[in-house]
Amino acid sequence: MFEQTFKNIDDVLREEAGCTTELDYTEQTSWLLFLKYLDDLEQERALEAELAGKPYEFIIDEAHRWSAWAAPKKANGTLDRDHALSGDDLIDYVNRKLFPYLQSFKQRATSPDTIEYKIGEIFSEIKNRFQSGYSLGDALEYIDELRFRSQQEKHELSHLYEAKIKNMGNAGRNGGEYYTPRPLIRAMIQVVKPKIGDRIYDGACGSAGFLCECYDYLRRGKLTTKELEILQKHTFTGKEKKSLAYVIAIMNMILHGIDAPNIMHSNTLTENLSDIQDKNRFDVILANPPFGGKERKEVQQNFPIKTGETAFLFLQHFIKILKMGGTAAVVIKNTFLSNSENASRALRQELLSSCNLHTILDCPSGTFIGAGVKTVVLFFEKGKPFDSVQGTPLFSQGKPLNEGMATRKIWYYQLDPGRNMGITNSLNDKDLREFVELQARFAETEKSWLVDIADVDRETFDLSVKNPNKAEESVLREPQEILDEIAALDEESAEILAGIGGMV
């Protein structure tokens, strides 16, 4: 229904001098979509209020509503081009009047979880990149064709928007940080099994893929009005540091059905772990935190295990903010399992002692398009009421490895789709079906095995993936044998060249 409209919008953006990448296309589409959604939402609420005989107070002033500046209509419902702004007048209005007006909502909002605050935050963080008012006018006309009234319309728009986010992930540069493959997210959710009433959290939410997929998972079946309200208002929390990702996350959740998403624009890692209280904790954590980044010294001071590696700081945060008995699934680079540096070793020690690390999914190269490292997914539950972040880790108390520990056995699964992964061969749900089925009973197969925690090396806490069931690979030749063969081939080549030289 709307696919061609999205293609038309992209065609306009490709011709626009101010937009050069897929990231720009998604950013500009996002703020236009948001304002059209807001107008549809307001019109719907106003109609409901009128039918109920109640007044309705619009959020957006009449002069700045979509129907006033973006798409004024004639009595017959067609676009009134005589009253529509165009060219330089349109660009001037958007930059000098509309954006400042929308930015002011942040100061006027009563709290950060209101739609008013989201409006102010969004338009404080992005800018209009259109330089041509005529291009913007064309884009507005196409956006006006979209409708957000029915669930079917929202469902289609959410799929089209997800496709745009995926294209960002394939666009090179830093686009991949916005996109975690949806089949992997769905498999993680199926293992974690969130339920209505759980508080679900992603402290590095990017485009909110985990939260959106979780919403879809929980939305299945018939829900009561109370359950729907819980899903809308009391279930999902996300935090995102980067401006563009924050805007995309809000728009993505709106399209999936959350009217006022609880996404905060903040750097999770600046929060001191010692300030986290029980009321701040969550039942379920699903996340793919950024790795490879480096955090400043002052940020590291918020954590007991000091490290500049962003992903390791996030993992400490997740362990701390998870409720006792809560469950988590976190993507992390596979070198975390075996790095010998003190921070990695201490963090593995912390994870094993305070949580039940029951499953490790080993992902193949190419799972994340454009990422140069291999990843694993850690599945764990918060263990006994022993807070080793603020106390002494059990390992450090001199107890045997199999005593007083939350982790007893770890089930590993080595994902092998049987093909090279890439843009044209991306992960699909079928690839992960076996993993989900076997994980439910921790079955041992050629691709999966159990490791007893008592067998983990006490000095290194090495948890690296070593499949004991994999067929023996060819034994590597000794270096000296290879060198001898090279020398022999060199001698043979010299003889041949000498023979050719004699014939010349």
C-alpha positions as a printed Julia matrix, in Angstrom:
504×3 Matrix{Float64}:
   0.0     0.0     0.0
   2.78    2.47    0.96
   5.87    0.84   -0.57
   5.83    2.99   -3.72
   5.41    6.12   -1.59
   8.58    5.26    0.37
  10.45    4.71   -2.91
   9.26    8.09   -4.18
  10.47    9.8    -0.99
  13.9     8.16   -1.38
  14.08    9.34   -5.0
  13.44   12.92   -3.85
  16.12   12.64   -1.15
  18.7    11.28   -3.61
  18.28   14.42   -5.69
  18.59   16.69   -2.65
  22.06   18.26   -2.26
  21.82   18.3     1.54
  21.36   14.52    1.79
  24.23   12.26    0.77
  23.88    8.91    2.61
  21.28    6.38    3.77
  21.72    7.86    7.25
  20.61   11.26    5.94
  17.67    9.72    4.08
  16.42    7.98    7.21
  16.93   11.05    9.4
  14.95   13.33    7.09
  12.21   10.76    6.51
  11.98   10.3    10.3
  11.17   13.89   11.27
   8.67   14.23    8.44
   7.02   10.93    9.38
   6.9    11.98   13.03
   5.05   15.23   12.29
   2.58   13.46    9.99
   2.01   10.79   12.66
   1.48   13.48   15.29
  -1.09   15.25   13.11
  -3.0    12.01   12.48
  -2.9    11.19   16.21
  -4.22   14.63   17.14
  -7.0    14.51   14.55
  -8.04   11.08   15.85
  -8.06   12.24   19.49
  -9.99   15.39   18.58
 -12.64   13.28   16.79
 -12.94   10.9    19.76
 -13.35   13.88   22.12
 -16.01   15.42   19.87
 -17.99   12.16   19.76
 -17.78   11.98   23.56
 -18.91   15.6    23.85
 -15.62   16.65   25.46
 -13.17   19.42   24.51
  -9.76   18.52   23.1
  -6.66   20.65   23.55
  -4.26   20.27   20.64
  -0.56   19.82   21.41
   0.53   21.72   18.29
  -0.7    25.27   17.71
  -2.94   25.69   14.68
  -0.36   27.72   12.73
   2.21   24.95   13.01
  -0.01   21.93   12.39
   0.71   19.7     9.4
  -2.57   20.72    7.77
  -1.57   24.41    7.94
   1.96   24.46    6.52
   2.8    21.04    5.03
  -0.39   20.02    3.26
  -3.24   22.58    3.32
  -6.34   21.12    1.68
  -9.2    22.41   -0.43
 -12.8    21.61    0.48
 -12.66   18.52   -1.78
  -9.61   17.15    0.09
  -7.0    17.84   -2.61
  -3.8    19.77   -1.93
  -4.3    23.52   -1.95
  -1.18   24.62   -3.81
  -2.18   28.29   -3.68
  -1.84   28.29    0.13
   1.01   25.8     0.42
   4.47   27.2     1.13
   7.11   26.45   -1.52
  10.69   27.21   -2.51
  12.75   29.47   -0.24
   9.62   30.46    1.73
   9.14   26.84    2.8
  12.8    26.34    3.83
  12.77   29.66    5.7
   9.59   28.73    7.59
  10.91   25.28    8.58
  14.32   26.55    9.75
  13.32   29.84   11.37
   9.85   29.17   12.76
   8.82   25.49   12.83
  11.98   23.93   14.32
  12.45   26.62   17.04
   8.77   26.25   17.98
   9.05   22.46   18.26
  12.36   22.68   20.16
  10.67   24.84   22.81
   8.45   21.92   23.88
  11.35   20.4    25.82
  11.37   23.26   28.32
   7.58   23.35   28.62
   6.98   19.6    29.12
   5.93   18.4    32.57
   8.12   15.24   32.45
  10.43   13.3    30.08
   7.85   10.53   29.48
   5.36   12.88   27.79
   4.88   13.23   24.04
   5.57   16.97   24.44
   9.05   16.26   25.81
   9.77   13.81   22.98
   8.81   16.49   20.45
  11.22   18.99   22.0
  14.02   16.44   22.32
  13.72   15.19   18.75
  13.79   18.64   17.16
  16.64   19.77   19.4
  18.78   16.91   18.09
  18.2    16.86   14.35
  18.18   19.51   11.67
  16.47   20.02    8.38
  18.92   18.98    5.65
  16.73   20.02    2.73
  18.26   22.92    0.85
  15.66   23.06   -1.91
  12.15   24.05   -0.89
  10.83   22.37   -4.03
  12.4    19.02   -3.03
  10.98   19.41    0.47
   7.58   20.23   -1.02
   7.67   17.01   -3.08
   8.64   14.99    0.0
   5.82   16.55    2.02
   3.33   15.64   -0.67
   4.43   12.0    -0.6
   4.5    11.85    3.22
   0.95   13.24    3.26
  -0.2    10.14    1.39
   0.71    7.97    4.4
  -1.9     7.1     7.03
  -1.44    5.97   10.64
  -5.06    5.36   11.53
  -5.41    1.56   11.43
  -3.2    -1.2    12.88
  -2.75   -2.57    9.34
  -1.4     0.79    8.15
   0.97    1.07   11.1
   2.12   -2.53   10.57
   3.03   -1.89    6.94
   4.76    1.4     7.77
   6.78   -0.31   10.52
   8.05   -2.92    8.01
   9.01   -0.25    5.48
  10.76    1.77    8.17
  12.64   -1.33    9.38
  13.83   -1.83    5.8
  15.25    1.71    5.84
  17.07    1.01    9.11
  18.48   -2.2     7.64
  19.74   -0.24    4.63
  21.53    2.07    7.05
  23.23   -0.98    8.51
  24.4    -2.0     5.05
  25.52    1.5     4.07
  29.03    1.29    5.53
  30.46    4.03    7.72
  28.83    3.68   11.14
  25.4     2.61    9.88
  25.78   -0.92   11.27
  25.5     0.33   14.84
  21.81    1.03   14.26
  20.88   -2.47   13.16
  20.99   -5.85   14.88
  19.73   -8.66   12.6
  16.08   -9.2    13.47
  16.25  -13.03   13.29
  18.96  -12.96   15.98
  16.85  -10.62   18.14
  13.8   -12.88   17.77
  15.82  -15.95   18.76
  17.17  -14.14   21.84
  13.61  -13.18   22.83
  12.38  -16.76   22.38
  15.07  -17.98   24.78
  14.48  -15.23   27.35
  10.66  -15.58   27.16
   9.49  -12.19   28.47
   5.92  -11.97   29.75
   3.31   -9.28   30.33
   4.19   -7.39   33.5
   7.98   -7.69   33.04
   9.93   -4.45   32.89
  12.14   -4.73   29.79
  15.3    -2.66   29.25
  17.92   -1.87   26.63
  20.54    0.62   27.8
  22.09    0.93   24.33
  18.92    0.72   22.27
  20.09    2.1    18.89
  17.03    1.94   16.63
  15.07    0.11   19.4
  15.03   -3.17   17.48
  15.02   -5.27   20.67
  12.17   -3.3    22.23
  10.08   -3.32   19.02
  10.5    -7.06   18.5
   9.69   -7.64   22.18
   6.51   -5.62   21.78
   5.51   -7.72   18.76
   6.25  -10.92   20.73
   4.13   -9.84   23.71
   1.35   -8.4    21.54
   0.43  -11.81   20.1
  -2.89  -13.31   21.11
  -5.83  -11.56   22.74
  -4.84   -9.15   25.48
  -7.1    -7.43   27.97
  -7.39   -3.63   28.09
  -5.31   -3.67   31.27
  -2.57   -5.77   29.64
  -2.49   -3.43   26.63
  -2.09   -0.46   28.98
   0.79   -2.22   30.77
   2.49   -2.81   27.4
   2.0     0.81   26.36
   3.07    2.55   29.55
   4.9     0.29   31.98
   6.95   -2.27   30.04
   9.71   -0.8    27.87
  12.64    1.45   28.73
  15.48    2.38   26.41
  18.46    4.72   26.54
  20.44    5.98   23.58
  23.42    8.32   23.45
  23.46    9.3    19.77
  21.0    11.84   18.42
  20.07   10.18   15.14
  19.61    6.76   16.73
  17.43    8.33   19.44
  15.12    9.87   16.83
  14.94    6.63   14.85
  14.22    4.61   18.01
  11.24    6.8    18.92
   9.82    6.69   15.39
  10.36    2.93   15.16
   8.51    2.28   18.43
   5.67    4.62   17.44
   5.22    2.71   14.17
   5.18   -0.57   16.09
   2.35    0.71   18.27
   3.85    2.49   21.32
   2.3     5.97   21.36
   4.77    7.66   23.77
   7.96    5.54   23.87
  10.0     5.68   27.07
  13.31    6.26   25.27
  15.78    8.54   27.04
  18.46   10.5    25.23
  21.36    9.91   27.59
  24.73    8.18   27.98
  24.0     5.14   30.13
  27.63    4.81   31.16
  27.7     8.15   32.97
  25.41    6.66   35.63
  27.2     5.53   38.78
  26.49    1.87   39.56
  26.36    2.55   43.28
  23.33    4.81   42.71
  21.19    1.98   41.28
  18.45    0.9    43.71
  15.91   -1.93   43.59
  13.25    0.37   42.13
  15.57    1.05   39.17
  16.09   -2.61   38.28
  14.54   -4.57   35.4
  13.15   -8.09   34.91
  14.5    -8.52   31.36
  17.49   -7.03   29.57
  18.05   -7.46   25.83
  20.92   -5.54   24.26
  23.7    -5.3    21.72
  25.95   -2.62   23.27
  28.57   -0.91   21.09
  32.03   -2.46   21.26
  35.41   -1.19   20.25
  34.72    2.27   21.66
  36.81    3.89   24.36
  35.36    5.69   27.36
  37.06    8.51   29.23
  38.67    8.08   32.66
  35.87    9.96   34.43
  33.29    7.56   32.97
  35.35    4.54   34.04
  35.24    5.82   37.63
  31.55    4.81   37.75
  32.53    1.12   37.54
  34.34   -1.24   39.93
  36.16   -2.93   37.03
  38.04   -0.15   35.24
  38.3    -0.49   31.47
  38.03    1.78   28.45
  36.16   -0.86   26.43
  32.56    0.34   26.08
  31.01   -3.14   25.86
  32.66   -4.27   29.12
  31.28   -1.24   30.96
  27.82   -1.93   29.57
  28.01   -5.54   30.75
  28.8    -4.37   34.3
  25.83   -1.99   34.07
  23.5    -4.75   32.89
  24.57   -7.13   35.67
  23.98   -4.44   38.25
  20.62   -3.17   36.96
  19.12   -6.66   36.46
  16.66   -7.72   39.15
  17.43  -10.76   41.3
  16.05  -13.68   39.29
  15.85  -11.47   36.2
  17.08  -12.72   32.83
  19.29  -11.15   30.15
  20.63  -11.76   26.66
  23.55   -9.56   25.6
  25.61   -9.55   22.38
  29.35   -9.07   22.93
  32.52   -9.65   20.88
  33.83  -13.2    21.25
  37.26  -12.09   22.47
  35.59  -11.25   25.79
  35.52  -14.99   26.49
  39.3   -15.42   26.42
  41.07  -12.04   26.72
  43.86  -12.33   29.29
  43.85   -8.66   30.36
  42.82   -8.0    33.95
  39.53   -6.26   33.15
  38.25   -9.09   30.93
  39.29  -11.74   33.44
  37.72   -9.86   36.37
  34.49   -9.32   34.42
  34.18  -13.01   33.51
  34.8   -13.78   37.18
  32.08  -11.3    38.17
  29.59  -12.69   35.64
  30.09  -16.31   36.69
  29.8   -15.59   40.39
  26.84  -13.19   40.48
  24.84  -14.62   37.55
  23.9   -17.98   36.13
  25.55  -17.81   32.71
  23.6   -20.75   31.3
  23.99  -20.3    27.51
  26.57  -18.96   25.06
  25.58  -18.66   21.38
  28.62  -18.48   19.08
  27.72  -16.43   15.98
  29.5   -16.89   12.64
  31.5   -14.2    10.86
  29.28  -11.9     8.82
  26.34  -12.04   11.24
  26.7    -8.27   11.59
  27.17   -6.66    8.19
  30.27   -4.48    8.13
  31.48   -5.58   11.59
  35.02   -6.87   11.53
  34.76   -8.98   14.7
  32.99  -12.2    15.64
  30.34  -12.06   18.32
  28.69  -14.26   20.92
  25.41  -13.88   22.8
  25.53  -14.32   26.58
  22.31  -15.57   28.22
  22.27  -15.22   31.99
  20.07  -14.85   35.06
  20.84  -12.8    38.15
  21.94  -15.24   40.82
  21.64  -15.51   44.57
  21.21  -12.39   46.72
  24.89  -11.62   46.68
  25.89   -8.33   45.12
  29.49   -8.89   44.1
  29.73   -5.51   42.38
  29.74   -3.82   45.77
  31.06   -6.76   47.8
  33.86   -9.27   47.35
  33.42  -11.63   44.37
  32.95  -15.23   45.43
  36.05  -16.24   43.48
  38.12  -13.92   45.63
  36.91  -15.52   48.85
  39.0   -18.62   48.26
  36.0   -20.9    47.78
  36.14  -23.84   45.33
  34.88  -23.05   41.85
  31.78  -25.2    42.25
  30.77  -23.73   45.62
  28.62  -20.67   46.26
  28.44  -19.75   42.59
  25.44  -18.8    40.51
  26.86  -20.53   37.4
  27.19  -24.33   37.49
  27.11  -25.38   33.84
  27.29  -23.46   30.56
  25.6   -24.71   27.4
  27.35  -23.68   24.18
  25.9   -23.66   20.68
  27.99  -23.04   17.56
  25.77  -21.47   14.91
  26.67  -22.68   11.41
  24.23  -21.66    8.66
  26.28  -23.63    6.12
  27.09  -20.62    3.95
  29.17  -17.46    3.96
  27.26  -14.63    5.57
  26.93  -11.21    3.9
  24.55   -8.57    2.57
  22.97  -11.0     0.09
  23.21  -13.98    2.47
  22.05  -12.51    5.76
  20.85  -14.43    8.8
  17.27  -15.72    8.72
  14.86  -17.23   11.25
  15.37  -20.73    9.89
  19.1   -20.52   10.67
  18.32  -20.08   14.38
  15.43  -22.53   14.73
  17.61  -25.44   15.83
  19.4   -23.28   18.41
  16.1   -22.27   20.05
  14.8   -25.85   20.07
  17.99  -27.38   21.5
  18.49  -24.61   24.04
  15.11  -25.35   25.63
  16.53  -28.68   26.88
  20.28  -27.91   26.78
  20.74  -30.83   24.37
  24.24  -31.97   23.39
  24.87  -32.46   19.67
  27.69  -31.95   17.18
  27.06  -28.2    17.42
  26.26  -27.96   21.14
  27.93  -29.05   24.36
  28.0   -28.47   28.12
  30.92  -27.19   30.18
  30.99  -27.78   33.94
  32.08  -24.67   35.82
  34.45  -26.8    37.9
  36.45  -27.41   34.7
  37.01  -23.7    34.06
  40.61  -22.63   34.64
  40.77  -20.76   37.94
  43.62  -18.5    36.84
  42.3   -17.35   33.46
  38.52  -18.0    33.67
  38.79  -18.73   29.95
  35.32  -19.38   28.5
  36.3   -19.49   24.83
  34.35  -21.6    22.37
  36.05  -25.0    21.96
  33.68  -27.53   20.45
  34.65  -31.0    21.78
  32.22  -32.7    19.38
  33.62  -31.2    16.18
  35.36  -33.62   13.84
  39.14  -33.48   13.98
  40.54  -31.0    11.5
  43.64  -31.71    9.46
  46.75  -31.52   11.62
  48.74  -28.4    10.86
  52.17  -29.06    9.38
  55.25  -28.16   11.33
  56.84  -24.83   10.33
  60.16  -26.49    9.51
  58.45  -28.92    7.15
  56.88  -26.0     5.28
  60.21  -24.13    5.12
  61.97  -27.22    3.75
  59.35  -27.6     1.01
  59.7   -23.9     0.07
  63.49  -24.31   -0.16
  63.1   -27.39   -2.37
  60.69  -25.56   -4.68
  63.11  -22.6    -4.86
  65.92  -24.93   -5.92
  63.7   -26.53   -8.57
  62.7   -23.08   -9.88
  66.37  -22.02  -10.06
  67.25  -25.11  -12.09
  64.41  -24.48  -14.54
  65.41  -20.81  -14.95
  69.04  -21.84  -15.51
  67.91  -24.24  -18.22
  65.88  -21.55  -19.96
  68.86  -19.15  -19.69
  71.06  -21.69  -21.48
  68.66  -21.86  -24.41
  68.53  -18.07  -24.87
